[in-house]
Tab-separated table of C-alpha atoms and ligand atoms in Angstrom:
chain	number	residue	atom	x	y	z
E	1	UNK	CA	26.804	-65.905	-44.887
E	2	UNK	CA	24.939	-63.245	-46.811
E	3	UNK	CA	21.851	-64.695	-45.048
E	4	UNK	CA	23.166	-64.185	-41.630
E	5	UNK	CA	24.109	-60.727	-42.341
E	6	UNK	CA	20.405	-59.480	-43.192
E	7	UNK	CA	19.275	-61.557	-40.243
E	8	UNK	CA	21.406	-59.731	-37.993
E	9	UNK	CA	20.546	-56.542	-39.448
E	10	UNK	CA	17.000	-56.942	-39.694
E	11	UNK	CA	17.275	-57.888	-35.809
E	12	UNK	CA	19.366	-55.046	-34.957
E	13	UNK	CA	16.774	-52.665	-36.879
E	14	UNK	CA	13.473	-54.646	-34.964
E	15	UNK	CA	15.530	-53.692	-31.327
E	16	UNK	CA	16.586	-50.191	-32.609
E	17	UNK	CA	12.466	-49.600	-33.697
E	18	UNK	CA	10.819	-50.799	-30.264
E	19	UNK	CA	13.549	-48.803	-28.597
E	20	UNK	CA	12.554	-46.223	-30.469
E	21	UNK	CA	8.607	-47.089	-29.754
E	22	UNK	CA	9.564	-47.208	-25.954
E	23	UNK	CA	11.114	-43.873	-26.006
E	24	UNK	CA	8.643	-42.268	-28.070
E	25	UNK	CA	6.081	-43.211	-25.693
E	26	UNK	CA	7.829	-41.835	-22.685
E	27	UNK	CA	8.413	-38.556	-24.115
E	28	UNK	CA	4.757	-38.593	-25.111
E	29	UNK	CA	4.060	-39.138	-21.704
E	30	UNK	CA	5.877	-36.703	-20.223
E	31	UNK	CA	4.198	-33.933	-22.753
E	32	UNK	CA	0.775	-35.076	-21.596
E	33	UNK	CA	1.441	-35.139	-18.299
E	34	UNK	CA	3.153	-31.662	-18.422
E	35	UNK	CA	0.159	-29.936	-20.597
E	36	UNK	CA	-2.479	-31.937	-18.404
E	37	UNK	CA	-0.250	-30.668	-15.068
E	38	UNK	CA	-0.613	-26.679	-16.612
E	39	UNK	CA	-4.093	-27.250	-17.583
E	40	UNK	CA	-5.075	-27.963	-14.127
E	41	UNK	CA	-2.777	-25.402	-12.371
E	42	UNK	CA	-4.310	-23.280	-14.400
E	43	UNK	CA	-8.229	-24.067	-14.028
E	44	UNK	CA	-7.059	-23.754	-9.956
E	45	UNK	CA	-7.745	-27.793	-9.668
E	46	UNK	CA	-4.934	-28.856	-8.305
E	47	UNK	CA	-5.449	-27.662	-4.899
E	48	UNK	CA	-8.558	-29.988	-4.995
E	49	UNK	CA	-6.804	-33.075	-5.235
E	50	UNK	CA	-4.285	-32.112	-2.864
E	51	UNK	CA	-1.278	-32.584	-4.808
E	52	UNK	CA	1.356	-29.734	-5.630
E	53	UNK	CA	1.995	-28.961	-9.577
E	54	UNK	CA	5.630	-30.322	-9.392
E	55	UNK	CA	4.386	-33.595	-6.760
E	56	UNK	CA	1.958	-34.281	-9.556
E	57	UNK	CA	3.715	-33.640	-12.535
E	58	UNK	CA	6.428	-36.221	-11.048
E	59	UNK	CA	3.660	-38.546	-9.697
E	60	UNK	CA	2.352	-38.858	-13.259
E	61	UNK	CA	5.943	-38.937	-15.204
E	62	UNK	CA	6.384	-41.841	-12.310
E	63	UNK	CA	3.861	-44.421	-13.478
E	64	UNK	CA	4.747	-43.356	-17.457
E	65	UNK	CA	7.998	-44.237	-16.774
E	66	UNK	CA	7.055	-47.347	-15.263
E	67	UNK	CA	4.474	-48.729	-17.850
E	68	UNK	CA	6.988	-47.541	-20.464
E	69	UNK	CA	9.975	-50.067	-18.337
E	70	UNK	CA	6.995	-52.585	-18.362
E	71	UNK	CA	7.068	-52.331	-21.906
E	72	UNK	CA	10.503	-52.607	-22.534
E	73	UNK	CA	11.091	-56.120	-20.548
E	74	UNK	CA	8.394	-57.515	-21.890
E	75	UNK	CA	9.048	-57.142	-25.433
E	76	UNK	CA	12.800	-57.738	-24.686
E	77	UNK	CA	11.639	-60.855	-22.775
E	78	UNK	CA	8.804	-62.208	-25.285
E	79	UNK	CA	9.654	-61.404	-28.328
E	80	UNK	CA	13.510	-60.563	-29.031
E	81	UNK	CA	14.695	-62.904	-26.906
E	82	UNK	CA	12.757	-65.622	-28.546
E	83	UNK	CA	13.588	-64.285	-32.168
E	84	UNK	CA	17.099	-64.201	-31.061
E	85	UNK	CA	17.280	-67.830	-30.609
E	86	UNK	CA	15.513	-68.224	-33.780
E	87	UNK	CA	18.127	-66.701	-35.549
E	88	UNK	CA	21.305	-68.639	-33.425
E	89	UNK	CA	19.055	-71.981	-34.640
E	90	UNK	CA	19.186	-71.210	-38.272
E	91	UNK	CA	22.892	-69.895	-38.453
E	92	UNK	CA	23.450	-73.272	-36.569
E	93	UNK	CA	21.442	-75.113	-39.148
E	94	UNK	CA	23.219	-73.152	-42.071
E	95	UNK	CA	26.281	-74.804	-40.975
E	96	UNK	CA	24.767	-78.250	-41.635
E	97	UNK	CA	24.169	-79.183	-38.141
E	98	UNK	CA	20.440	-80.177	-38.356
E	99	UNK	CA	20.205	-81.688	-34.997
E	100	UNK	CA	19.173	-78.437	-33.255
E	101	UNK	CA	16.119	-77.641	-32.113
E	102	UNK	CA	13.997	-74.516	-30.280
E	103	UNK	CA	12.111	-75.625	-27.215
E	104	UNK	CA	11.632	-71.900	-25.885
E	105	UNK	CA	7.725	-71.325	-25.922
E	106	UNK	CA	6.031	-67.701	-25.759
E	107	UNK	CA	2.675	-66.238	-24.944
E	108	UNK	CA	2.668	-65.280	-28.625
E	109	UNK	CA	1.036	-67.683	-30.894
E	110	UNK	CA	2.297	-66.598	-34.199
E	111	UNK	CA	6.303	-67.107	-32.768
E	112	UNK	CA	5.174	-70.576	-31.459
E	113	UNK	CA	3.623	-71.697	-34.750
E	114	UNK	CA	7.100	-69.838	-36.300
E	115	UNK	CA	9.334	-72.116	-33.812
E	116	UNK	CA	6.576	-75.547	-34.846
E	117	UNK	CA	7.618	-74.554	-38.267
E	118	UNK	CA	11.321	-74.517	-37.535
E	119	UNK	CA	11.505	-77.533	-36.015
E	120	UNK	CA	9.583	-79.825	-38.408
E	121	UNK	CA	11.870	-77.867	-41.442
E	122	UNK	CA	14.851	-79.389	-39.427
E	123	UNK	CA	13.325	-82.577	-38.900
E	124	UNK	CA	12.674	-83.092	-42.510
E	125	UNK	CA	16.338	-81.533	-43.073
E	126	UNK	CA	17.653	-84.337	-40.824
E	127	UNK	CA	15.789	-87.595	-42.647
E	128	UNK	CA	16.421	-86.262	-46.120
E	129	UNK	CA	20.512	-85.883	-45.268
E	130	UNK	CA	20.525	-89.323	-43.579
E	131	UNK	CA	19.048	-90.980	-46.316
E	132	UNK	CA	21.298	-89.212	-48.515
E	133	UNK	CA	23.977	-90.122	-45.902
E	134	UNK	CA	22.605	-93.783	-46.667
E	135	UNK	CA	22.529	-93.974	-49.964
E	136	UNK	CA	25.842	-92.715	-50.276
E	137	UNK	CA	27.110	-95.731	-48.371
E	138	UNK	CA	25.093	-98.224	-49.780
E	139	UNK	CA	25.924	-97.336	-53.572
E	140	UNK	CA	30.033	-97.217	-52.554
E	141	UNK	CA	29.529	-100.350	-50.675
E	142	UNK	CA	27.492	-102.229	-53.588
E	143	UNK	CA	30.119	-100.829	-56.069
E	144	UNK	CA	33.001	-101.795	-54.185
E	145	UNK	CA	32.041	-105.118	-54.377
E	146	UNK	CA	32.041	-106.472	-57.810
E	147	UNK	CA	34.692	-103.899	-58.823
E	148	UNK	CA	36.793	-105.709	-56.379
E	149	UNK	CA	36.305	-108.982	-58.045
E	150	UNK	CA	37.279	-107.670	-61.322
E	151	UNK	CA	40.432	-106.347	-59.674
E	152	UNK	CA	41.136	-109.772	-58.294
E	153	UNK	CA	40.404	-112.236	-61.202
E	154	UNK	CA	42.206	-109.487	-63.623
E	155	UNK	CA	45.196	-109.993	-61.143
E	156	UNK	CA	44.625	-113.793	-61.582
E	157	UNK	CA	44.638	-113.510	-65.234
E	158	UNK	CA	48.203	-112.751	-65.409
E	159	UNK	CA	49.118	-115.936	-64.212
E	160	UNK	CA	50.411	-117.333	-67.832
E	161	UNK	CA	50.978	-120.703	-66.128
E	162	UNK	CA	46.826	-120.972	-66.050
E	163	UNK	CA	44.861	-123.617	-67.382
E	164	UNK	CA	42.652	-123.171	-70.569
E	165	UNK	CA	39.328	-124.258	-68.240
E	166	UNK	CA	40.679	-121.276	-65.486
E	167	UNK	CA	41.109	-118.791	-67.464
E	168	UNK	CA	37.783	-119.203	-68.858
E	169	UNK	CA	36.130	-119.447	-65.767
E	170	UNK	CA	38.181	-116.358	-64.281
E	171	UNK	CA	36.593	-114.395	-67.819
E	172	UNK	CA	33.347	-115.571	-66.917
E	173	UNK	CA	33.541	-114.133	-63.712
E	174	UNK	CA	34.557	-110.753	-64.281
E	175	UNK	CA	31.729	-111.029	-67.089
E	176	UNK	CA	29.289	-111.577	-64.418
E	177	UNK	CA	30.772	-108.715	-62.110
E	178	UNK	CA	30.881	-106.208	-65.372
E	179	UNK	CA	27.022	-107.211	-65.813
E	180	UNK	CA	26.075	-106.537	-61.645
E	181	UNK	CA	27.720	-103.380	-62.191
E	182	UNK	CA	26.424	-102.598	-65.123
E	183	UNK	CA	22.849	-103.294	-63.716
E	184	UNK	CA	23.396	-101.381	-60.474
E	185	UNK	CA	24.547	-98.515	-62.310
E	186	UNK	CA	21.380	-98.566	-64.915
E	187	UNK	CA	18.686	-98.966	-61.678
E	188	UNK	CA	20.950	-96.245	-59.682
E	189	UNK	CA	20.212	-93.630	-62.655
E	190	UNK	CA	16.283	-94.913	-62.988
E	191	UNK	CA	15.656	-94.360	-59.330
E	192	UNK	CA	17.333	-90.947	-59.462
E	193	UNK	CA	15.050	-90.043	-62.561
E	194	UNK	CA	12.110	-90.912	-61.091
E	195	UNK	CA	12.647	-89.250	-58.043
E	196	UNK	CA	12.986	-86.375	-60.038
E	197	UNK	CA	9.926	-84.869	-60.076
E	198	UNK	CA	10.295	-83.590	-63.643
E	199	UNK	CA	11.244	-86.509	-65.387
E	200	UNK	CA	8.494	-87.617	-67.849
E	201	UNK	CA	8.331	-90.377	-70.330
E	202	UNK	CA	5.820	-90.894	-72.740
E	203	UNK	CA	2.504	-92.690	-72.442
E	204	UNK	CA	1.678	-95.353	-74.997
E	205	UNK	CA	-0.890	-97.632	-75.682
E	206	UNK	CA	0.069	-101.211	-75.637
E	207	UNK	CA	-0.602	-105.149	-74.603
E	208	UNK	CA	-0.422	-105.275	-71.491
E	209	UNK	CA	-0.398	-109.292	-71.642
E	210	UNK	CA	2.221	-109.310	-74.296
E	211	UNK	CA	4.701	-106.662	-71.966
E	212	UNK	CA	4.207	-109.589	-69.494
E	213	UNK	CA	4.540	-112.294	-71.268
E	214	UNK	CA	7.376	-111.325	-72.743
E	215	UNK	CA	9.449	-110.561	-69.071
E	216	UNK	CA	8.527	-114.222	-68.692
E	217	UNK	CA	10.315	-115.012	-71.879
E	218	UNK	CA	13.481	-113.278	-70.753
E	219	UNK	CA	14.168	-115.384	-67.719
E	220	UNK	CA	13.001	-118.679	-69.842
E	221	UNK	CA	16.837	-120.197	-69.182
E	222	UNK	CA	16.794	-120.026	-65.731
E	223	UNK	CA	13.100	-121.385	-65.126
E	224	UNK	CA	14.089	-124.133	-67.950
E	225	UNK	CA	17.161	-124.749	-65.892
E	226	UNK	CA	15.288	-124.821	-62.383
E	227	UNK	CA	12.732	-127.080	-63.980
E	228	UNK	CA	9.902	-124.734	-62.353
E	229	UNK	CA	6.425	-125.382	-63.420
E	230	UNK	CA	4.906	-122.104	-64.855
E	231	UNK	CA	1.004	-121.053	-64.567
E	232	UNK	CA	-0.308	-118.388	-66.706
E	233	UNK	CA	-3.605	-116.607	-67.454
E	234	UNK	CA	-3.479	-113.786	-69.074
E	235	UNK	CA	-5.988	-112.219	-71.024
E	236	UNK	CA	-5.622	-109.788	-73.953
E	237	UNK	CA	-5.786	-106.390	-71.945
E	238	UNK	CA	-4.553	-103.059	-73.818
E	239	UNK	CA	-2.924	-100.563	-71.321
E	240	UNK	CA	-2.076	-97.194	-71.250
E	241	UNK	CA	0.904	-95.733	-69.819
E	242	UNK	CA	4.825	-95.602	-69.489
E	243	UNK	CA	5.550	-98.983	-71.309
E	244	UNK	CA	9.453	-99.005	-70.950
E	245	UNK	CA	8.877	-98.611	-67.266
E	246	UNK	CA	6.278	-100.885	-66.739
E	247	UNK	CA	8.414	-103.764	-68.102
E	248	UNK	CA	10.958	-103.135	-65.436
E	249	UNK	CA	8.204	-104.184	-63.214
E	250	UNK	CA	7.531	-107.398	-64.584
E	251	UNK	CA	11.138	-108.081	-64.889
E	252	UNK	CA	11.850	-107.659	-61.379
E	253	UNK	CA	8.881	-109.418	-59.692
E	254	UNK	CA	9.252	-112.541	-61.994
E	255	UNK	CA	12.877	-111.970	-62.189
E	256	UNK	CA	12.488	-112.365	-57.923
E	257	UNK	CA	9.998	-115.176	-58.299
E	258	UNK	CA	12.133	-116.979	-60.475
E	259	UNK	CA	15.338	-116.393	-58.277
E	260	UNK	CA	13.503	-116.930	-55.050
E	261	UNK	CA	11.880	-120.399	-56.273
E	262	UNK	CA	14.321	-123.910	-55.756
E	263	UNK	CA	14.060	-126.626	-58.355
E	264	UNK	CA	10.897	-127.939	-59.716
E	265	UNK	CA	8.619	-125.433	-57.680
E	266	UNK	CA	5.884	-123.516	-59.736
E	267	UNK	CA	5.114	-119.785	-60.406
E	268	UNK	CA	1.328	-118.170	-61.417
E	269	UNK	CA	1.054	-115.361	-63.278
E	270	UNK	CA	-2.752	-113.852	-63.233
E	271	UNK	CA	-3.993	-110.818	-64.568
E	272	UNK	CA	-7.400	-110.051	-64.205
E	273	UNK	CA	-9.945	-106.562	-65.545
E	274	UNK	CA	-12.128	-104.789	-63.536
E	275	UNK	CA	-13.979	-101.505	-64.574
E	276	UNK	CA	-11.634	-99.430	-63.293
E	277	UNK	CA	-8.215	-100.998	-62.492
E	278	UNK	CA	-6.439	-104.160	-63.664
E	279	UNK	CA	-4.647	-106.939	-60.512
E	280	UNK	CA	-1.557	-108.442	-61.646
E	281	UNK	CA	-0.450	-111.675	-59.215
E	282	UNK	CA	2.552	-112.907	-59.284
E	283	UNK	CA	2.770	-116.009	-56.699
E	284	UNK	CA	5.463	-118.842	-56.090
E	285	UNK	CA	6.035	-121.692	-53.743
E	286	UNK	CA	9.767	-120.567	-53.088
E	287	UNK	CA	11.288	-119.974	-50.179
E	288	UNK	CA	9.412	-117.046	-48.598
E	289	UNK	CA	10.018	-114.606	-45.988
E	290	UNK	CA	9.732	-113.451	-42.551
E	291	UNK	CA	7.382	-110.639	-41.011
E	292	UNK	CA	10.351	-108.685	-40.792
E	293	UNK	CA	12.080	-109.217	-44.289
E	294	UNK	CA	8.461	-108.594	-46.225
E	295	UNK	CA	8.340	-105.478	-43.868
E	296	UNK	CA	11.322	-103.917	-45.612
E	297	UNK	CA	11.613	-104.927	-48.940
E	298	UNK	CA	10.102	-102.119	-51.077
E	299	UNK	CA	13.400	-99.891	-49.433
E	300	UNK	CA	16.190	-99.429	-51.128
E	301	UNK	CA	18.971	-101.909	-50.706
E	302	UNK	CA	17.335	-103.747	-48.788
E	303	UNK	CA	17.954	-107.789	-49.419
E	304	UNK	CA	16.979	-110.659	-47.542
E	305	UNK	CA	17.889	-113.292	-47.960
E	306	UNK	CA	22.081	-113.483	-48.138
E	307	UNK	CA	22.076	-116.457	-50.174
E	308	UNK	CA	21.018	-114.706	-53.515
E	309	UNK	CA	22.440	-111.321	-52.524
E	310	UNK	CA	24.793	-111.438	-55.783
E	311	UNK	CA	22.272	-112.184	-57.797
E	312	UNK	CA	20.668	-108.515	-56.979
E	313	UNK	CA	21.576	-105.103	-55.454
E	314	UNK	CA	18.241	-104.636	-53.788
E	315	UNK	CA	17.123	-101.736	-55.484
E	316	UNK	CA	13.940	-103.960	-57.819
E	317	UNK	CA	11.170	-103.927	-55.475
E	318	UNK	CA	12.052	-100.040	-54.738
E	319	UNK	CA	12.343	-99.635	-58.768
E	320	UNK	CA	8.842	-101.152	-58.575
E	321	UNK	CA	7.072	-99.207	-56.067
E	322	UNK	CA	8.213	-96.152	-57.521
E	323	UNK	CA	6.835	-97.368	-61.259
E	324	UNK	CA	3.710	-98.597	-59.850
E	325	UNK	CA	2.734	-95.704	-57.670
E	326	UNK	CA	3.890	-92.940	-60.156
E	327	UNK	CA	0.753	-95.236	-62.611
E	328	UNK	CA	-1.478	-94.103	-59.971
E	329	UNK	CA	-1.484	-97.945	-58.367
E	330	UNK	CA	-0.143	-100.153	-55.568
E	331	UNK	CA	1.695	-102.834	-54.551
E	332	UNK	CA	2.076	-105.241	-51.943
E	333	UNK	CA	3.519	-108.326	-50.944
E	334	UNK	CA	2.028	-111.292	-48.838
E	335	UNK	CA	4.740	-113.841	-48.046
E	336	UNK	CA	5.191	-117.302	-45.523
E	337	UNK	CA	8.979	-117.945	-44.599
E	338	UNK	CA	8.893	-121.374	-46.365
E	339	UNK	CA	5.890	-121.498	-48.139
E	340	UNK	CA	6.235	-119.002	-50.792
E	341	UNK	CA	4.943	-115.092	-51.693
E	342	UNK	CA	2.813	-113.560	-53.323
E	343	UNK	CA	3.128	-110.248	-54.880
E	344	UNK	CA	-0.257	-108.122	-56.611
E	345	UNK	CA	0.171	-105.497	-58.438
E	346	UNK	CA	-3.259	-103.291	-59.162
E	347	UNK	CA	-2.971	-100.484	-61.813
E	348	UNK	CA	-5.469	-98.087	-62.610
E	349	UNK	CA	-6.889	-98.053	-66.080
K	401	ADP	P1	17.083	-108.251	-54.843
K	401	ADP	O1	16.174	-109.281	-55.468
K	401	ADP	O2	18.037	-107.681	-55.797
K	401	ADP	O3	17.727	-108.720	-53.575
K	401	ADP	P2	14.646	-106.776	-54.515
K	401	ADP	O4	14.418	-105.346	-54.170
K	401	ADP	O5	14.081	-107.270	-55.784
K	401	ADP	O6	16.199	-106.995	-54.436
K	401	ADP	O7	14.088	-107.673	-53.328
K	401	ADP	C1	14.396	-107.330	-51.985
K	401	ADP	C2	14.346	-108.563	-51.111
K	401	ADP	O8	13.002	-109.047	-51.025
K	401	ADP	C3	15.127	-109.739	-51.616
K	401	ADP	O9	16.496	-109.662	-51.248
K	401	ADP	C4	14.432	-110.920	-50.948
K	401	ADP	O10	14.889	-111.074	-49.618
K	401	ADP	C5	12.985	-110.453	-50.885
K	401	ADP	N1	12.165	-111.011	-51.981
K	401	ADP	C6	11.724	-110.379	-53.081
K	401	ADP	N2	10.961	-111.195	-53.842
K	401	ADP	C7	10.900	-112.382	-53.200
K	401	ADP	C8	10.264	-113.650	-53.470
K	401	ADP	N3	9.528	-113.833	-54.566
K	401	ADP	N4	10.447	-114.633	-52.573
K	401	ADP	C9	11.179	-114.463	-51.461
K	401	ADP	N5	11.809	-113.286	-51.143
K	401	ADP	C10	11.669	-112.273	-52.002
């Protein structure tokens, strides 16, 4: 509000100074024209051009007059008229409408640029609030989920004619829920703090081959379980950078691998130096994915394939380009819907 005020002002006090301009300029005129009238009744020159004082004093306060008018519409018509819809745009914008937009165009270049300006702010305005918009949804909607399952097995629970094998199974089940929403809620607060720009954590030296290794260890019961045949070369490499967050990397893309990969298939792990960076590949013969999955899976959310979608929240691969490109390195995915994917991960060193 306090905003609008001063922009009203400060438009009120732009009119009231080019009026002022305007007017000045008129009454300069009609000085000039007066002294310049005398000075030639005076020298006896006026006969010569065949005018009378008063036809000639009029004749000149005419065309001042008319320049001055001139003046007035066109900065009326070019520039306040403009600026005023400049100013109706931003109060409009202030009220968290950001799908307005100026299409008036001047002969002035600097208000053009000004309205560019405007119109790209909004733009921006717009994407940021519907991803916010988004995000919003998606978190209620993953949350909603698993908290309903709790609600429903708790409900269950209270059943005291239940057998020994359901209860246990009901337990197990809200376990499971407690842990997605547990996880969601620890990769919600990692994304926010790393898209804070400010957020720093502290740069170690370490094994690189060990970090990975070790994320390999962590989902040893479920490749054990899937009988999936496991291919590793990785040679002693010592890494700097954020260690805690470079784990969550690892985690995730074998994690995926491991998740994404039936019974008895087989995953490679290969890390390989160069002079400057390090490639991390993590490939399996799992079940793959379209063009159009592999197109959107570093987004937030995003899953998918439905099958597995309990098993995740889709946030891992976002977790992971954020990690990866905060190091100063990429990622990317190549994938065949029934073949497999492959995943590389190249970090500077
Ligand atoms: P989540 O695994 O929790 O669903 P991610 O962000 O880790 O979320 O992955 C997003 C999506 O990318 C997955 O839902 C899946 O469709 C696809 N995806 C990721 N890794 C693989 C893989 N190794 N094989 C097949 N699909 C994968």
């Amino acid at each position: 509000m306090k905003n609008n005020n001063l922009n009203n002002k400060s438009l009120r006090s732009l009119r009231k100074y080019l009026t002022f301009v305007i007017f000045t300029m008129i009454i300069i005129s009609i000085l000039l024209a007066a002294v310049f009238t005398l000075a030639l009744a005076y020298l006896h020159l006026l006969p010569k051009v065949g005018a009378s004082p008063f036809g000639f004093l009029f004749g000149i306060l005419g065309i001042s007059v008319a320049i001055a008018s001139f003046f007035a519409y066109y900065i009326n018509e070019h520039i306040l008229r403009p600026i005023r819809t400049l100013s109706d745009a931003s109060k409009t914008v202030a009220t968290g409408n950001f799908n307005v937009r100026i299409d008036v165009r001047t002969d002035i270049e600097e208000l053009n640029a000004t309205f560019d300006n405007f119109n790209n702010m909004v733009t921006e305005l717009n994407s940021i609030e519907t991803l916010r918009n988004d995000f919003v949804a998606n978190v209620s909607h993953e949350f909603k989920t698993p908290l309903s399952a709790i609600e429903g097995y708790t409900m269950l629970l209270q059943d005291e004619a239940l057998s020994e094998a359901e209860r246990n199974d009901y337990i197990s089940k809200i376990t499971d829920n407690t842990r997605r929403l547990s996880s969601l809620t620890g990769d919600i607060l990692l994304i926010s703090k790393l898209d804070n720009q400010t957020f720093a954590s502290e740069k170690l030296s370490f094994r690189l081959d060990e970090q990975i290794r070790e994320a390999i260890l962590t989902y040893e019961p479920a490749w054990t379980d899937k009988e999936i045949e496991l291919d590793i070369d990785l040679p002693e490499i010592n890494y700097t950078g954020e260690e805690n967050l470079l784990l969550q990397v690892w985690l995730n893309l074998i994690g995926n691998a491991v998740k994404f990969t039936p019974k008895g298939g087989r995953i490679t792990v290969i890390m390989t130096e160069f002079q400057d960076s390090v490639v991390i590949t993590i490939a399996d013969n799992g079940i793959g994915m379209d063009e159009d999955t592999a197109k959107h899976i570093f987004e937030k959310f995003y899953q998918g394939d439905t099958s597995h979608k309990s098993e995740g929240n889709g946030l891992g691969l976002a977790l992971c380009k954020k990690i990866v490109t905060r190091a100063g390195g990429n990622i990317s995915a190549d994938s065949t819907l029934g073949k497999g994917s492959t995943v590389t991960v190249k970090l500077p060193k």
